[in-house]
């Protein structure tokens, strides 16, 4: 019992205050939880609806496919215009294969094509789209030797003629009549006779198809790396943290070189470290990138080899400034048509700098690339950072244009 009236009032006030406080908190909690719950329900509802639509589409499509011989495929119509359409399932002519696509990978070249709407050498719309794939043979045309239904294969995106001046001089990547094939973002793809004969490789049983699909970009990276004739004790700077820059970095690290990854975005720093970068330079400006890279070499003398894997003229110029006397530069990233660079002739001459520019791959390099993937030291899974259904292809490319963290997305039909 309170001793005095004043105490009683005091205590009464405290009690009322407590009740109000607790009441308010309870109401706020209820509101808060209520809001979350409504949002959760909406979120789950949305996902479920999308899943249902997705599954529904697949079911409808597979029924249609069985009945009318069509398949889903991505068709490039122009700039940022790729449509998933029902097209006839291809049939194998003499010497050809039909491959059921197990995985098709997104690639910087496809992103360029998506943005521009075409590629002068490789693809003119309307056309089937995508070129990094591995899958299972479902049909072998008349006269095909060495392959049978059920085999897992990786079919490269091109094959040289074998007859021209360049082919006869072991420069098949420069073949006058390089035959390109597109259409990997689809359920099935036709492999032309020449690619079957020269550039289709059997995938060993222990290699997942999506890893085997890395053969093409890895062949380009290996080619660029071998072209600079590296020694295991070399220090190599790789400019660019895109899929090919990271692949080149990983190849150099596996070869035993000291590597300096010059990248721009935070996500690329982590990826570079995981793939074996000895040092990572996060470039805030070209000036700083050159200074910071040279600072990592004895007496700031510069790196033995610099590889440009961005594909912009400023980065080509940056690469030349990073190498030591007698060093080698590979302009690996292709720039837009009509661009040019400004180089210090004195520096190139008196410092005896070797300039290279590697393009594409040859059948022999493609075989070495698949061997590297199958060998187990190459971290194939680090390059495939996402999976998406063919229906989401447009969204995948839109995200890639926004410089998402993804390295490569496996498109599964
Ligand atoms: Zn590619
Ligand atoms: Zn040729």
Tab-separated table of N, CA and C in Angstrom, residues 218-278:
chain	number	residue	atom	x	y	z
A	218	UNK	N	38.168	-20.238	-73.437
A	218	UNK	CA	39.476	-20.619	-72.891
A	218	UNK	C	40.498	-20.788	-74.020
A	219	UNK	N	40.052	-21.280	-75.166
A	219	UNK	CA	40.960	-21.409	-76.315
A	219	UNK	C	41.470	-20.024	-76.732
A	220	UNK	N	40.587	-19.036	-76.729
A	220	UNK	CA	41.015	-17.662	-77.064
A	220	UNK	C	42.045	-17.177	-76.043
A	221	UNK	N	41.783	-17.424	-74.763
A	221	UNK	CA	42.693	-16.970	-73.704
A	221	UNK	C	44.049	-17.681	-73.813
A	222	UNK	N	44.005	-18.994	-74.018
A	222	UNK	CA	45.245	-19.766	-74.146
A	222	UNK	C	46.075	-19.273	-75.324
A	223	UNK	N	45.383	-19.008	-76.428
A	223	UNK	CA	46.052	-18.525	-77.632
A	223	UNK	C	46.768	-17.198	-77.324
A	224	UNK	N	46.049	-16.283	-76.682
A	224	UNK	CA	46.630	-14.983	-76.336
A	224	UNK	C	47.807	-15.141	-75.381
A	225	UNK	N	47.698	-16.090	-74.478
A	225	UNK	CA	48.763	-16.312	-73.485
A	225	UNK	C	49.994	-16.929	-74.160
A	226	UNK	N	49.782	-17.947	-74.988
A	226	UNK	CA	50.916	-18.600	-75.653
A	226	UNK	C	51.627	-17.648	-76.607
A	227	UNK	N	50.864	-16.745	-77.216
A	227	UNK	CA	51.440	-15.797	-78.179
A	227	UNK	C	52.481	-14.857	-77.572
A	228	UNK	N	52.416	-14.608	-76.265
A	228	UNK	CA	53.409	-13.707	-75.657
A	228	UNK	C	54.636	-14.482	-75.159
A	229	UNK	N	54.670	-15.775	-75.442
A	229	UNK	CA	55.802	-16.649	-75.078
A	229	UNK	C	56.294	-16.416	-73.653
A	230	UNK	N	55.406	-16.641	-72.674
A	230	UNK	CA	55.750	-16.371	-71.281
A	230	UNK	C	56.743	-17.379	-70.710
A	231	UNK	N	57.516	-16.944	-69.725
A	231	UNK	CA	58.348	-17.850	-68.935
A	231	UNK	C	57.702	-17.944	-67.560
A	232	UNK	N	57.894	-19.084	-66.874
A	232	UNK	CA	57.215	-19.245	-65.583
A	232	UNK	C	57.606	-18.186	-64.542
A	233	UNK	N	58.788	-17.572	-64.694
A	233	UNK	CA	59.168	-16.568	-63.694
A	233	UNK	C	58.776	-15.143	-64.116
A	234	UNK	N	57.988	-15.014	-65.161
A	234	UNK	CA	57.562	-13.683	-65.609
A	234	UNK	C	56.510	-13.072	-64.693
A	235	UNK	N	56.502	-11.742	-64.673
A	235	UNK	CA	55.404	-11.025	-64.027
A	235	UNK	C	54.509	-10.481	-65.145
A	236	UNK	N	53.233	-10.838	-65.053
A	236	UNK	CA	52.289	-10.470	-66.116
A	236	UNK	C	51.175	-9.602	-65.538
A	237	UNK	N	50.940	-8.467	-66.184
A	237	UNK	CA	49.788	-7.645	-65.800
A	237	UNK	C	48.672	-7.924	-66.794
A	238	UNK	N	47.489	-8.181	-66.273
A	238	UNK	CA	46.327	-8.394	-67.137
A	238	UNK	C	45.349	-7.262	-66.853
A	239	UNK	N	45.098	-6.460	-67.882
A	239	UNK	CA	44.203	-5.317	-67.709
A	239	UNK	C	42.797	-5.740	-68.111
A	240	UNK	N	41.865	-5.660	-67.157
A	240	UNK	CA	40.488	-6.019	-67.456
A	240	UNK	C	40.024	-7.207	-66.636
A	241	UNK	N	38.884	-7.051	-65.969
A	241	UNK	CA	38.349	-8.105	-65.104
A	241	UNK	C	37.101	-8.746	-65.666
A	242	UNK	N	36.924	-8.681	-66.999
A	242	UNK	CA	35.805	-9.381	-67.639
A	242	UNK	C	36.121	-10.874	-67.727
A	243	UNK	N	35.198	-11.666	-68.306
A	243	UNK	CA	35.411	-13.114	-68.366
A	243	UNK	C	36.761	-13.496	-68.980
A	244	UNK	N	37.153	-12.849	-70.082
A	244	UNK	CA	38.410	-13.246	-70.727
A	244	UNK	C	39.638	-12.760	-69.974
A	245	UNK	N	39.556	-11.581	-69.372
A	245	UNK	CA	40.666	-11.095	-68.555
A	245	UNK	C	40.905	-12.051	-67.392
A	246	UNK	N	39.819	-12.458	-66.746
A	246	UNK	CA	39.933	-13.367	-65.603
A	246	UNK	C	40.453	-14.737	-66.039
A	247	UNK	N	40.054	-15.162	-67.223
A	247	UNK	CA	40.504	-16.457	-67.722
A	247	UNK	C	42.001	-16.419	-68.030
A	248	UNK	N	42.420	-15.325	-68.658
A	248	UNK	CA	43.835	-15.133	-68.975
A	248	UNK	C	44.650	-15.114	-67.679
A	249	UNK	N	44.123	-14.422	-66.682
A	249	UNK	CA	44.772	-14.335	-65.376
A	249	UNK	C	44.936	-15.735	-64.771
A	250	UNK	N	43.870	-16.513	-64.822
A	250	UNK	CA	43.885	-17.852	-64.236
A	250	UNK	C	44.892	-18.746	-64.965
A	251	UNK	N	44.919	-18.647	-66.280
A	251	UNK	CA	45.863	-19.438	-67.078
A	251	UNK	C	47.299	-19.065	-66.697
A	252	UNK	N	47.567	-17.758	-66.575
A	252	UNK	CA	48.919	-17.295	-66.223
A	252	UNK	C	49.305	-17.789	-64.830
A	253	UNK	N	48.350	-17.757	-63.900
A	253	UNK	CA	48.618	-18.210	-62.536
A	253	UNK	C	48.911	-19.716	-62.524
A	254	UNK	N	48.143	-20.485	-63.293
A	254	UNK	CA	48.369	-21.932	-63.354
A	254	UNK	C	49.734	-22.251	-63.957
A	255	UNK	N	50.183	-21.390	-64.875
A	255	UNK	CA	51.488	-21.577	-65.528
A	255	UNK	C	52.626	-21.240	-64.558
A	256	UNK	N	52.300	-20.569	-63.455
A	256	UNK	CA	53.310	-20.264	-62.439
A	256	UNK	C	53.808	-18.832	-62.448
A	257	UNK	N	53.236	-17.993	-63.323
A	257	UNK	CA	53.680	-16.597	-63.401
A	257	UNK	C	53.196	-15.806	-62.185
A	258	UNK	N	53.919	-14.702	-61.897
A	258	UNK	CA	53.426	-13.713	-60.946
A	258	UNK	C	52.397	-12.894	-61.719
A	259	UNK	N	51.227	-12.695	-61.149
A	259	UNK	CA	50.188	-12.001	-61.915
A	259	UNK	C	49.710	-10.749	-61.194
A	260	UNK	N	49.483	-9.716	-61.977
A	260	UNK	CA	48.895	-8.483	-61.439
A	260	UNK	C	47.597	-8.251	-62.211
A	261	UNK	N	46.484	-8.333	-61.502
A	261	UNK	CA	45.189	-8.101	-62.148
A	261	UNK	C	44.851	-6.626	-62.010
A	262	UNK	N	44.616	-5.975	-63.130
A	262	UNK	CA	44.221	-4.560	-63.102
A	262	UNK	C	42.731	-4.507	-63.422
A	263	UNK	N	41.920	-4.246	-62.397
A	263	UNK	CA	40.467	-4.312	-62.571
A	263	UNK	C	39.814	-3.026	-62.074
A	264	UNK	N	38.510	-2.909	-62.369
A	264	UNK	CA	37.806	-1.680	-62.044
A	264	UNK	C	36.815	-1.861	-60.886
A	265	UNK	N	36.019	-2.925	-60.972
A	265	UNK	CA	34.897	-3.072	-60.038
A	265	UNK	C	35.232	-3.962	-58.832
A	266	UNK	N	34.544	-3.691	-57.715
A	266	UNK	CA	34.770	-4.442	-56.472
A	266	UNK	C	34.631	-5.950	-56.654
A	267	UNK	N	33.573	-6.350	-57.356
A	267	UNK	CA	33.318	-7.787	-57.557
A	267	UNK	C	34.469	-8.470	-58.277
A	268	UNK	N	35.128	-7.716	-59.171
A	268	UNK	CA	36.234	-8.296	-59.949
A	268	UNK	C	37.478	-8.506	-59.074
A	269	UNK	N	37.611	-7.720	-58.019
A	269	UNK	CA	38.756	-7.860	-57.114
A	269	UNK	C	38.715	-9.244	-56.473
A	270	UNK	N	37.540	-9.606	-55.965
A	270	UNK	CA	37.369	-10.903	-55.306
A	270	UNK	C	37.623	-12.045	-56.288
A	271	UNK	N	37.022	-11.919	-57.470
A	271	UNK	CA	37.169	-12.977	-58.478
A	271	UNK	C	38.640	-13.138	-58.859
A	272	UNK	N	39.341	-12.015	-59.028
A	272	UNK	CA	40.754	-12.068	-59.424
A	272	UNK	C	41.582	-12.788	-58.360
A	273	UNK	N	41.292	-12.492	-57.095
A	273	UNK	CA	42.035	-13.138	-56.001
A	273	UNK	C	41.780	-14.637	-56.016
A	274	UNK	N	40.511	-14.997	-56.182
A	274	UNK	CA	40.157	-16.420	-56.176
A	274	UNK	C	40.850	-17.170	-57.315
A	275	UNK	N	41.037	-16.487	-58.447
A	275	UNK	CA	41.596	-17.159	-59.621
A	275	UNK	C	43.114	-17.093	-59.670
A	276	UNK	N	43.730	-16.607	-58.607
A	276	UNK	CA	45.181	-16.745	-58.489
A	276	UNK	C	45.996	-15.489	-58.694
A	277	UNK	N	45.361	-14.305	-58.631
A	277	UNK	CA	46.134	-13.074	-58.790
A	277	UNK	C	47.118	-12.925	-57.628
A	278	UNK	N	48.385	-12.623	-57.957
A	278	UNK	CA	49.369	-12.369	-56.907
A	278	UNK	C	49.066	-10.997	-56.293
